[in-house]
CSV table of C-alpha atoms in Angstrom, one decimal:
chain,number,residue,atom,x,y,z
Z,1,GLU,CA,51.8,119.2,106.0
Z,2,ALA,CA,50.1,116.7,108.3
Z,3,GLY,CA,46.9,115.2,107.1
Z,4,VAL,CA,43.6,114.8,108.8
Z,5,ALA,CA,43.9,112.6,111.8
Z,6,GLN,CA,41.2,110.3,113.2
Z,7,SER,CA,41.1,108.0,116.2
Z,8,PRO,CA,40.4,105.3,117.0
Z,9,ARG,CA,41.0,103.5,113.7
Z,10,TYR,CA,38.9,100.5,114.8
Z,11,LYS,CA,36.1,100.1,117.3
Z,12,ILE,CA,33.9,97.1,118.2
Z,13,ILE,CA,31.0,97.6,120.5
Z,14,GLU,CA,27.7,95.9,121.4
Z,15,LYS,CA,24.4,97.4,120.4
Z,16,ARG,CA,23.0,99.9,122.8
Z,17,GLN,CA,26.5,101.0,123.9
Z,18,SER,CA,27.9,104.4,123.1
Z,19,VAL,CA,30.9,105.3,121.1
Z,20,ALA,CA,32.9,108.5,120.2
Z,21,PHE,CA,35.2,109.3,117.4
Z,22,TRP,CA,37.7,112.1,117.2
Z,23,CYS,CA,39.0,114.1,114.3
Z,24,ASN,CA,41.8,116.6,114.0
Z,25,PRO,CA,41.6,118.5,110.7
Z,26,ILE,CA,44.4,120.1,108.7
Z,27,SER,CA,45.6,123.2,110.4
Z,28,GLY,CA,43.8,126.3,109.1
Z,29,HIS,CA,40.9,124.4,107.4
Z,30,ALA,CA,37.7,126.2,108.3
Z,31,THR,CA,35.3,123.5,107.1
Z,32,LEU,CA,35.1,120.0,108.7
Z,33,TYR,CA,32.9,117.1,107.5
Z,34,TRP,CA,31.8,113.8,109.0
Z,35,TYR,CA,30.7,111.1,106.5
Z,36,GLN,CA,29.3,107.6,107.1
Z,37,GLN,CA,30.3,104.9,104.6
Z,38,ILE,CA,28.4,101.7,104.8
Z,39,LEU,CA,30.0,98.7,103.1
Z,40,GLY,CA,29.3,98.7,99.4
Z,41,GLN,CA,28.1,102.3,99.4
Z,42,GLY,CA,29.7,105.7,98.8
Z,43,PRO,CA,30.4,108.1,101.7
Z,44,LYS,CA,27.3,109.9,102.9
Z,45,LEU,CA,27.6,113.3,104.6
Z,46,LEU,CA,26.3,113.4,108.2
Z,47,ILE,CA,27.3,116.9,109.2
Z,48,GLN,CA,29.3,119.9,108.0
Z,49,PHE,CA,30.9,122.5,110.2
Z,50,GLN,CA,32.1,125.9,109.2
Z,51,ASN,CA,34.5,126.9,111.9
Z,52,ASN,CA,32.5,125.8,115.0
Z,53,GLY,CA,29.1,126.4,113.5
Z,54,VAL,CA,26.9,123.7,111.9
Z,55,VAL,CA,26.2,124.3,108.2
Z,56,ASP,CA,24.4,121.2,107.3
Z,57,ASP,CA,23.2,118.3,109.5
Z,58,SER,CA,20.2,117.3,107.5
Z,59,GLN,CA,21.3,113.6,107.3
Z,60,LEU,CA,22.4,113.2,110.9
Z,61,PRO,CA,20.1,110.9,112.9
Z,62,LYS,CA,19.8,113.3,115.7
Z,63,ASP,CA,18.0,110.9,118.0
Z,64,ARG,CA,21.3,109.0,118.5
Z,65,PHE,CA,24.1,110.9,116.7
Z,66,SER,CA,25.7,114.1,118.0
Z,67,ALA,CA,28.7,116.1,116.9
Z,68,GLU,CA,30.6,119.1,118.1
Z,69,ARG,CA,33.5,121.1,117.0
Z,70,LEU,CA,34.8,123.1,119.9
Z,71,LYS,CA,36.9,126.2,119.2
Z,72,GLY,CA,36.6,125.5,115.5
Z,73,VAL,CA,39.4,122.9,115.4
Z,74,ASP,CA,39.0,119.3,116.6
Z,75,SER,CA,35.7,117.6,116.4
Z,76,THR,CA,34.0,114.6,118.0
Z,77,LEU,CA,31.1,112.4,116.7
Z,78,LYS,CA,29.1,110.4,119.2
Z,79,ILE,CA,26.6,107.6,118.8
Z,80,GLN,CA,24.4,106.8,121.7
Z,81,PRO,CA,22.9,104.2,121.7
Z,82,ALA,CA,24.5,102.3,118.8
Z,83,LYS,CA,22.4,100.1,116.5
Z,84,LEU,CA,23.6,97.2,114.3
Z,85,GLU,CA,23.0,99.4,111.2
Z,86,ASP,CA,25.5,101.9,112.5
Z,87,SER,CA,28.3,99.5,111.5
Z,88,ALA,CA,30.3,101.5,108.9
Z,89,VAL,CA,33.5,103.5,108.3
Z,90,TYR,CA,33.2,107.0,109.7
Z,91,LEU,CA,35.3,109.5,107.6
Z,92,CYS,CA,36.3,112.9,108.6
Z,93,ALA,CA,37.4,115.5,106.0
Z,94,SER,CA,38.5,119.1,106.1
Z,95,SER,CA,38.9,121.8,103.5
Z,96,PRO,CA,39.8,125.4,103.2
Z,97,GLU,CA,36.5,127.1,102.5
Z,98,GLY,CA,35.0,126.1,99.1
Z,99,TYR,CA,38.0,124.0,98.1
Z,100,GLU,CA,39.1,120.4,97.9
Z,101,GLN,CA,38.2,118.1,100.7
Z,102,TYR,CA,41.1,116.2,102.4
Z,103,PHE,CA,40.0,112.9,104.0
Z,104,GLY,CA,41.3,111.1,107.1
Z,105,PRO,CA,41.9,107.4,107.3
Z,106,GLY,CA,38.5,106.7,108.8
Z,107,THR,CA,37.3,104.8,111.9
Z,108,ARG,CA,35.8,101.3,111.2
Z,109,LEU,CA,32.9,100.7,113.6
Z,110,THR,CA,31.5,97.3,114.1
Z,111,VAL,CA,28.3,97.0,116.2
Z,112,THR,CA,27.6,93.4,117.4
S,1,ALA,CA,17.6,116.1,94.7
S,2,GLN,CA,21.2,115.3,93.8
S,3,ARG,CA,21.9,111.8,92.8
S,4,VAL,CA,25.0,110.0,91.4
S,5,THR,CA,24.8,106.6,89.7
S,6,GLN,CA,27.8,104.4,89.0
S,7,PRO,CA,26.3,101.3,87.3
S,8,GLU,CA,29.3,99.0,87.5
S,9,LYS,CA,30.5,97.7,90.9
S,10,LEU,CA,33.5,96.0,89.3
S,11,LEU,CA,35.4,96.7,86.1
S,12,SER,CA,38.2,94.2,85.3
S,13,VAL,CA,40.6,94.9,82.4
S,14,PHE,CA,44.1,93.8,81.3
S,15,LYS,CA,47.1,96.1,81.4
S,16,GLY,CA,47.2,98.3,78.3
S,17,ALA,CA,43.5,98.1,77.6
S,18,PRO,CA,41.3,101.2,77.5
S,19,VAL,CA,39.2,102.0,80.6
S,20,GLU,CA,35.9,103.8,81.0
S,21,LEU,CA,34.2,104.1,84.4
S,22,LYS,CA,30.7,105.3,84.0
S,23,CYS,CA,29.0,108.0,86.0
S,24,ASN,CA,25.6,109.6,85.5
S,25,TYR,CA,24.1,112.3,87.7
S,26,SER,CA,20.8,113.9,88.4
S,27,TYR,CA,20.7,117.5,89.4
S,28,SER,CA,18.5,120.4,88.4
S,29,GLY,CA,21.1,123.1,88.7
S,30,SER,CA,24.6,123.6,87.4
S,31,PRO,CA,26.7,120.8,89.0
S,32,GLU,CA,30.3,120.5,89.9
S,33,LEU,CA,31.6,117.0,89.3
S,34,PHE,CA,34.5,115.1,90.7
S,35,TRP,CA,36.3,111.8,90.6
S,36,TYR,CA,37.8,110.5,93.9
S,37,VAL,CA,40.0,107.5,94.2
S,38,GLN,CA,40.9,105.2,97.0
S,39,TYR,CA,44.0,102.9,96.6
S,40,SER,CA,44.4,99.9,98.8
S,41,ARG,CA,45.1,100.9,102.4
S,42,GLN,CA,45.1,104.6,101.5
S,43,ARG,CA,42.8,107.5,102.1
S,44,LEU,CA,40.1,108.7,99.8
S,45,GLN,CA,41.6,111.4,97.6
S,46,LEU,CA,40.6,113.7,94.8
S,47,LEU,CA,41.6,112.5,91.3
S,48,LEU,CA,40.1,115.3,89.2
S,49,ARG,CA,37.3,117.8,88.9
S,50,HIS,CA,35.5,118.8,85.7
S,51,ILE,CA,36.2,122.5,86.0
S,52,SER,CA,39.9,121.9,85.8
S,53,ARG,CA,39.7,120.1,82.5
S,54,GLU,CA,43.0,118.5,83.3
S,55,SER,CA,44.5,115.0,82.9
S,56,ILE,CA,45.7,113.3,86.1
S,57,LYS,CA,47.7,110.1,85.9
S,58,GLY,CA,46.4,109.8,82.3
S,59,PHE,CA,42.8,110.0,83.3
S,60,THR,CA,40.4,112.4,81.8
S,61,ALA,CA,36.7,113.1,82.3
S,62,ASP,CA,34.3,115.3,80.3
S,63,LEU,CA,31.1,116.6,81.6
S,64,ASN,CA,28.3,115.9,79.2
S,65,LYS,CA,25.3,118.0,80.3
S,66,GLY,CA,23.0,116.6,77.6
S,67,GLU,CA,23.6,113.0,78.7
S,68,THR,CA,24.1,114.1,82.4
S,69,SER,CA,27.3,112.0,82.4
S,70,PHE,CA,30.8,112.4,83.7
S,71,HIS,CA,32.6,109.2,82.6
S,72,LEU,CA,36.3,108.6,83.6
S,73,LYS,CA,38.6,107.5,80.8
S,74,LYS,CA,42.1,106.3,80.3
S,75,PRO,CA,43.4,105.0,77.0
S,76,PHE,CA,45.9,102.5,78.5
S,77,ALA,CA,45.3,101.0,81.9
S,78,GLN,CA,48.2,100.3,84.3
S,79,GLU,CA,48.3,97.8,87.2
S,80,GLU,CA,48.8,100.7,89.6
S,81,ASP,CA,45.4,102.1,88.5
S,82,SER,CA,43.7,99.3,90.5
S,83,ALA,CA,41.6,101.0,93.1
S,84,MET,CA,38.0,102.1,94.1
S,85,TYR,CA,36.8,105.1,92.1
S,86,TYR,CA,34.0,107.3,93.3
S,87,CYS,CA,32.1,109.9,91.2
S,88,ALA,CA,30.8,112.8,93.2
S,89,LEU,CA,28.6,115.8,92.6
S,90,LYS,CA,28.7,119.1,94.5
S,91,GLY,CA,25.6,121.3,94.5
S,92,GLY,CA,22.7,122.5,96.5
S,93,GLY,CA,22.4,125.3,99.0
S,94,PHE,CA,25.2,124.0,101.2
S,95,GLN,CA,27.4,122.8,98.3
S,96,LYS,CA,27.1,119.3,99.7
S,97,LEU,CA,29.2,116.5,98.1
S,98,VAL,CA,27.1,113.5,97.1
S,99,PHE,CA,29.0,110.3,96.2
S,100,GLY,CA,28.1,107.4,93.9
S,101,THR,CA,28.4,103.8,95.2
S,102,GLY,CA,31.8,103.4,93.6
S,103,THR,CA,33.4,101.2,91.0
S,104,ARG,CA,36.3,98.9,91.7
S,105,LEU,CA,38.8,98.9,88.9
S,106,LEU,CA,41.0,95.8,88.7
S,107,VAL,CA,43.9,95.9,86.2
S,108,SER,CA,45.5,92.5,85.6
S,109,PRO,CA,48.9,92.0,84.1
């Protein structure tokens, strides 16, 4: 089966610009996650969707980050405006409810 | 609050040597613990989970609730084991996965 797809793989922007990341989960997976992984740290959950509803967004900086999952399938994560400290790898993962999470390749964001 | 600590950033061993990657956790409830691995240029993937009590690629990990530890062990390291290893804990109201900072294992010939 095809894995979790993410695009773009790399993005370089200047601070105060906006950026969007896209994720296509494994078909049939109800739960979708976005993680932020800063260099030297482990992944940190930003937001978790169950179908198209938000389950947990307690660690999402809502003043600049937003995410949506239309129709319970694909998802987009947006940052507007970006700050230098947003430089990180953004990982998308999906899982059948309550089971193992499958990760995408990630998007490496560099904010200059 | 959930917390996972991996004290070693880098663990360097020779091929055939035993390996132990340390993981300690902090959680008030009954945790579910995992080890994830990321090989060079590959995706983060699940290696093993404590409830399965299985050995994957020769690795085992035992949950020690008294010491709040979930150390990953392998008796004889192989060069292909070189990778980043992350310990993770699942718990809380939303069953959130919390990761440690990771340990890079380098196995030299």
